[in-house]
PDB file of C-alpha atoms in Angstrom:
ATOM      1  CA  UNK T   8      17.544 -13.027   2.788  1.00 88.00           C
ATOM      2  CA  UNK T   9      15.194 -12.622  -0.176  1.00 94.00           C
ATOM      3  CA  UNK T  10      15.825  -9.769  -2.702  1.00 93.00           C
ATOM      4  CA  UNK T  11      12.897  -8.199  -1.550  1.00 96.00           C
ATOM      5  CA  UNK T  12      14.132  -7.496   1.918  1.00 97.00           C
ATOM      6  CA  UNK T  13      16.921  -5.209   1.098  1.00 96.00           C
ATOM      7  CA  UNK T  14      14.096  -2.844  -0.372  1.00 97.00           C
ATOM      8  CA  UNK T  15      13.553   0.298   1.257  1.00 97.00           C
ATOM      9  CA  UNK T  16      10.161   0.787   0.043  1.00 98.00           C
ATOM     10  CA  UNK T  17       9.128  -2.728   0.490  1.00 98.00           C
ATOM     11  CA  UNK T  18       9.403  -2.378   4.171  1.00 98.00           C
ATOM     12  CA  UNK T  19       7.690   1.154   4.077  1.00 98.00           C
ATOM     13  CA  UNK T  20       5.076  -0.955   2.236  1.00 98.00           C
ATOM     14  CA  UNK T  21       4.809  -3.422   5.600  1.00 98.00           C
ATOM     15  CA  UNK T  22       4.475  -0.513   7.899  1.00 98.00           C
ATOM     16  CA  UNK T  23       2.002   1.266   5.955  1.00 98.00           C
ATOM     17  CA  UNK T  24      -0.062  -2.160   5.764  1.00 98.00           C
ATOM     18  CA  UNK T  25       0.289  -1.870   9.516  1.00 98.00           C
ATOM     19  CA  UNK T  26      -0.923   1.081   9.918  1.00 98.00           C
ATOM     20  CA  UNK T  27      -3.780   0.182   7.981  1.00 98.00           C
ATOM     21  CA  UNK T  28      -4.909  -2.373   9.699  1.00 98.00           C
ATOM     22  CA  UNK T  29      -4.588  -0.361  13.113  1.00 98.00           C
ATOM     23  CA  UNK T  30      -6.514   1.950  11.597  1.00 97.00           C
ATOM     24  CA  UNK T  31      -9.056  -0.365  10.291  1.00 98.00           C
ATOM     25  CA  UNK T  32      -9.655  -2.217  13.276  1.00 97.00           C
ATOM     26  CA  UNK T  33     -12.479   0.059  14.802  1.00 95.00           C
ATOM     27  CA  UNK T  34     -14.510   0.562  11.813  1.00 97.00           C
ATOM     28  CA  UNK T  35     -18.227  -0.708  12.402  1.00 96.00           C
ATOM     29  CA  UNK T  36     -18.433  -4.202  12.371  1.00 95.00           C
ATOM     30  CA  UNK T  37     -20.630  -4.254   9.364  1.00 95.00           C
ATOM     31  CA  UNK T  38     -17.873  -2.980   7.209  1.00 93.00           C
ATOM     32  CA  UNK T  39     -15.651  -5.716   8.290  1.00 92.00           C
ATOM     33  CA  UNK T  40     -16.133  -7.343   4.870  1.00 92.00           C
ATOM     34  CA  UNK T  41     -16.661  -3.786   2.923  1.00 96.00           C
ATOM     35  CA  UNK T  42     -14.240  -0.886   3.539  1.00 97.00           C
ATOM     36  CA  UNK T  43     -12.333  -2.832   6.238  1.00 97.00           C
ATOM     37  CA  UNK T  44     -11.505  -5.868   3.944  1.00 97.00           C
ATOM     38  CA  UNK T  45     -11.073  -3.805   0.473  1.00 98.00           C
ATOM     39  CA  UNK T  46      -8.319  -0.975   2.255  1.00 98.00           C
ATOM     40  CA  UNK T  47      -6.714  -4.007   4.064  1.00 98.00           C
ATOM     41  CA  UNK T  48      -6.087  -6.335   1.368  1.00 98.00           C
ATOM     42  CA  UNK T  49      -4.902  -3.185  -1.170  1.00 98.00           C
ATOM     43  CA  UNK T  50      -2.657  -2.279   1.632  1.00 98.00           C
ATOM     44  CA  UNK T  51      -1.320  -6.023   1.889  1.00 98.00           C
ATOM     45  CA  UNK T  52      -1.015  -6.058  -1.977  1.00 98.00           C
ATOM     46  CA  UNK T  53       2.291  -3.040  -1.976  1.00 98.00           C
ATOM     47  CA  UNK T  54       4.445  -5.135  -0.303  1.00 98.00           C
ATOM     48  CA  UNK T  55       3.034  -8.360  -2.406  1.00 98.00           C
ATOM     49  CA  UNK T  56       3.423  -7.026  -5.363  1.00 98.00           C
ATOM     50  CA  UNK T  57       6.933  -6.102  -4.671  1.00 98.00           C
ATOM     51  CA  UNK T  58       7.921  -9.012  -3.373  1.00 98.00           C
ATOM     52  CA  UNK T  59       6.978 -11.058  -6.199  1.00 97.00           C
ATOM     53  CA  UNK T  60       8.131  -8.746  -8.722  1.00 96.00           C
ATOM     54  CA  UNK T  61      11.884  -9.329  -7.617  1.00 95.00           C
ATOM     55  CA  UNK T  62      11.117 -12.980  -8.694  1.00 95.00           C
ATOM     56  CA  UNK T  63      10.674 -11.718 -12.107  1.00 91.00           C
ATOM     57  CA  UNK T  64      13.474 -12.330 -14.645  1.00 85.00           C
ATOM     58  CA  UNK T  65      13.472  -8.752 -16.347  1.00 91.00           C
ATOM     59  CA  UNK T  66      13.546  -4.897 -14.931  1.00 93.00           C
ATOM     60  CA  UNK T  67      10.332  -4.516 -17.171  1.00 92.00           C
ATOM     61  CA  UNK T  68       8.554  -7.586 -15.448  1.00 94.00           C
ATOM     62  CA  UNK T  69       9.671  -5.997 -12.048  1.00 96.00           C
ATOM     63  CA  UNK T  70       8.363  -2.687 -13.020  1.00 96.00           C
ATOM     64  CA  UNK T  71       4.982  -3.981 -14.265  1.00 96.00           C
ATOM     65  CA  UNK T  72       4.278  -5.314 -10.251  1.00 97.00           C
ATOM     66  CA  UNK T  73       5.677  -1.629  -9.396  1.00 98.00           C
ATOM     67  CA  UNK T  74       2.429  -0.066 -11.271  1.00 97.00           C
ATOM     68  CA  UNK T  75       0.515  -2.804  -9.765  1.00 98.00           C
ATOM     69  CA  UNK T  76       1.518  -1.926  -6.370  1.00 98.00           C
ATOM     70  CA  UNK T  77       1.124   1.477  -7.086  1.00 98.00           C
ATOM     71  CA  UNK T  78      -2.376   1.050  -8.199  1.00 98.00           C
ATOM     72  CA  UNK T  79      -3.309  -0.805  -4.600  1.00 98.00           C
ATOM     73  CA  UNK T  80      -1.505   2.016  -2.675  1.00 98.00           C
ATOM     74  CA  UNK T  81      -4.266   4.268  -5.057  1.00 98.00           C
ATOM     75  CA  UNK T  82      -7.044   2.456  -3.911  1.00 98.00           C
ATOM     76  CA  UNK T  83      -6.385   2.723  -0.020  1.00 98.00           C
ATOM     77  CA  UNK T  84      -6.237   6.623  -0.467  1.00 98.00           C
ATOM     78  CA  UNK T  85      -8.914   6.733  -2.203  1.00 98.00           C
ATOM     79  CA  UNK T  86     -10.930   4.602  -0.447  1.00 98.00           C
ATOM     80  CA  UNK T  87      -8.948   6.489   2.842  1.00 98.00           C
ATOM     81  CA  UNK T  88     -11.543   9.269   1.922  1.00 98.00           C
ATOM     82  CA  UNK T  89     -14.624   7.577   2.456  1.00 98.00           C
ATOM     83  CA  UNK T  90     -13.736   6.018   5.671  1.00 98.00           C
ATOM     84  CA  UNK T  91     -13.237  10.033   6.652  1.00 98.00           C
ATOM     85  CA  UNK T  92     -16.234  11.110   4.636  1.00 98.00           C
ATOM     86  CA  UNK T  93     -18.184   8.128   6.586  1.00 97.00           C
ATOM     87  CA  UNK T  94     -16.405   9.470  10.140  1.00 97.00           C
ATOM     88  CA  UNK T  95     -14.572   5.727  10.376  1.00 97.00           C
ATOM     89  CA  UNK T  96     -11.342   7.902  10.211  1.00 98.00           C
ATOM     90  CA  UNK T  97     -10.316  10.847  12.195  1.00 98.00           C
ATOM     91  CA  UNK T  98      -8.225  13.518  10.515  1.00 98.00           C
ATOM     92  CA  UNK T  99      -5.440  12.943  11.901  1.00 97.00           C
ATOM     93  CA  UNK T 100      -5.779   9.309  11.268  1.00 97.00           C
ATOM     94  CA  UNK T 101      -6.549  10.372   7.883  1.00 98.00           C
ATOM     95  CA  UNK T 102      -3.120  12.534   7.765  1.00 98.00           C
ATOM     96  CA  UNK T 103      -1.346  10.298   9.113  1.00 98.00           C
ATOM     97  CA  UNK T 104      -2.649   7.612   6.218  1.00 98.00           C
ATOM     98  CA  UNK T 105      -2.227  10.370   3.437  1.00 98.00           C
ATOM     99  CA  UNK T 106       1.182  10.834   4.464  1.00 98.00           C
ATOM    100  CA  UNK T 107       2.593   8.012   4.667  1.00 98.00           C
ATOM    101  CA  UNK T 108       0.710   7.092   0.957  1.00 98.00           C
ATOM    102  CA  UNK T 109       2.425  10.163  -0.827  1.00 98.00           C
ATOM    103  CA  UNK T 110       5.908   9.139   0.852  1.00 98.00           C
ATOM    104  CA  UNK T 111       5.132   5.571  -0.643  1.00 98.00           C
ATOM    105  CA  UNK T 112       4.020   6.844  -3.868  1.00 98.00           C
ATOM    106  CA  UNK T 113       7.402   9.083  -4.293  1.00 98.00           C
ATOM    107  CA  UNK T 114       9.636   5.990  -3.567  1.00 98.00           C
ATOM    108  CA  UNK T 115       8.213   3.716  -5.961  1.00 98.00           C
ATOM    109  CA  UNK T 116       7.857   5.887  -8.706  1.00 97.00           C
ATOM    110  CA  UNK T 117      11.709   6.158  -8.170  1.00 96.00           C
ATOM    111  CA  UNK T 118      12.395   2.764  -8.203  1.00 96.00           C
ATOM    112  CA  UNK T 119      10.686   1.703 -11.595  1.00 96.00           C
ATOM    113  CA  UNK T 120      12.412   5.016 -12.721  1.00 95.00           C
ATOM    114  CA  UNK T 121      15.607   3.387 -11.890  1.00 93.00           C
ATOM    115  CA  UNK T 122      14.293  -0.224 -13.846  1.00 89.00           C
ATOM    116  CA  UNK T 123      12.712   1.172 -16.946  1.00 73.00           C
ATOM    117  CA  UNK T 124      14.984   2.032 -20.080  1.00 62.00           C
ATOM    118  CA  UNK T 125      13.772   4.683 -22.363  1.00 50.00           C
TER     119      UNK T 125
END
């Protein structure tokens, strides 16, 4: 097993990348490589980020990919509210997205708390 796997949030990050890309999947086929690619890959880039920041040989290496990670789970809310505003996302989908983002946001904030010496 790979550090990475006993992380809570990392495997919140693979079902939120999941749900993203069930969500994703009936946008209009010309956004496939606009909106569609840009939430998908910031959605894939959580759990990436995480994973490759247990490689790293410090807690302030590991907490850099944190902020990283937390930055891509930015971009798919943000970019959550133009697939809404653009009626690609329902609001419940959009909840549902939202939700699960702010859940995701709260646990890694904790965990680079837990890395980072003041």
């Amino acid at each position: 097993m790979f550090n990475f796997e006993k992380l809570d949030v990392w495997h919140k990050a693979i079902a939120f990348a999941d749900r993203v890309y069930v969500n994703t999947r009936h946008f209009p086929a010309d956004e496939r490589f606009g909106l569609t690619n840009q939430m998908r890959r910031a959605a894939v880039s959580i759990s990436s980020n995480l994973a490759e920041g247990t490689s790293r040989g410090s807690k302030n290496d590991f907490a850099r990919f944190i902020e990283i990670a937390s930055g891509s789970l930015y971009e798919v809310v943000s970019q959550s509210f133009i697939a809404k505003a653009q009626g690609f996302l329902n609001e419940e989908q959009f909840q549902q997205l939202y939700s699960a983002a702010d859940e995701q946001a709260g646990m890694l904030s904790g965990l680079k708390k837990s890395l980072v010496l003041d």
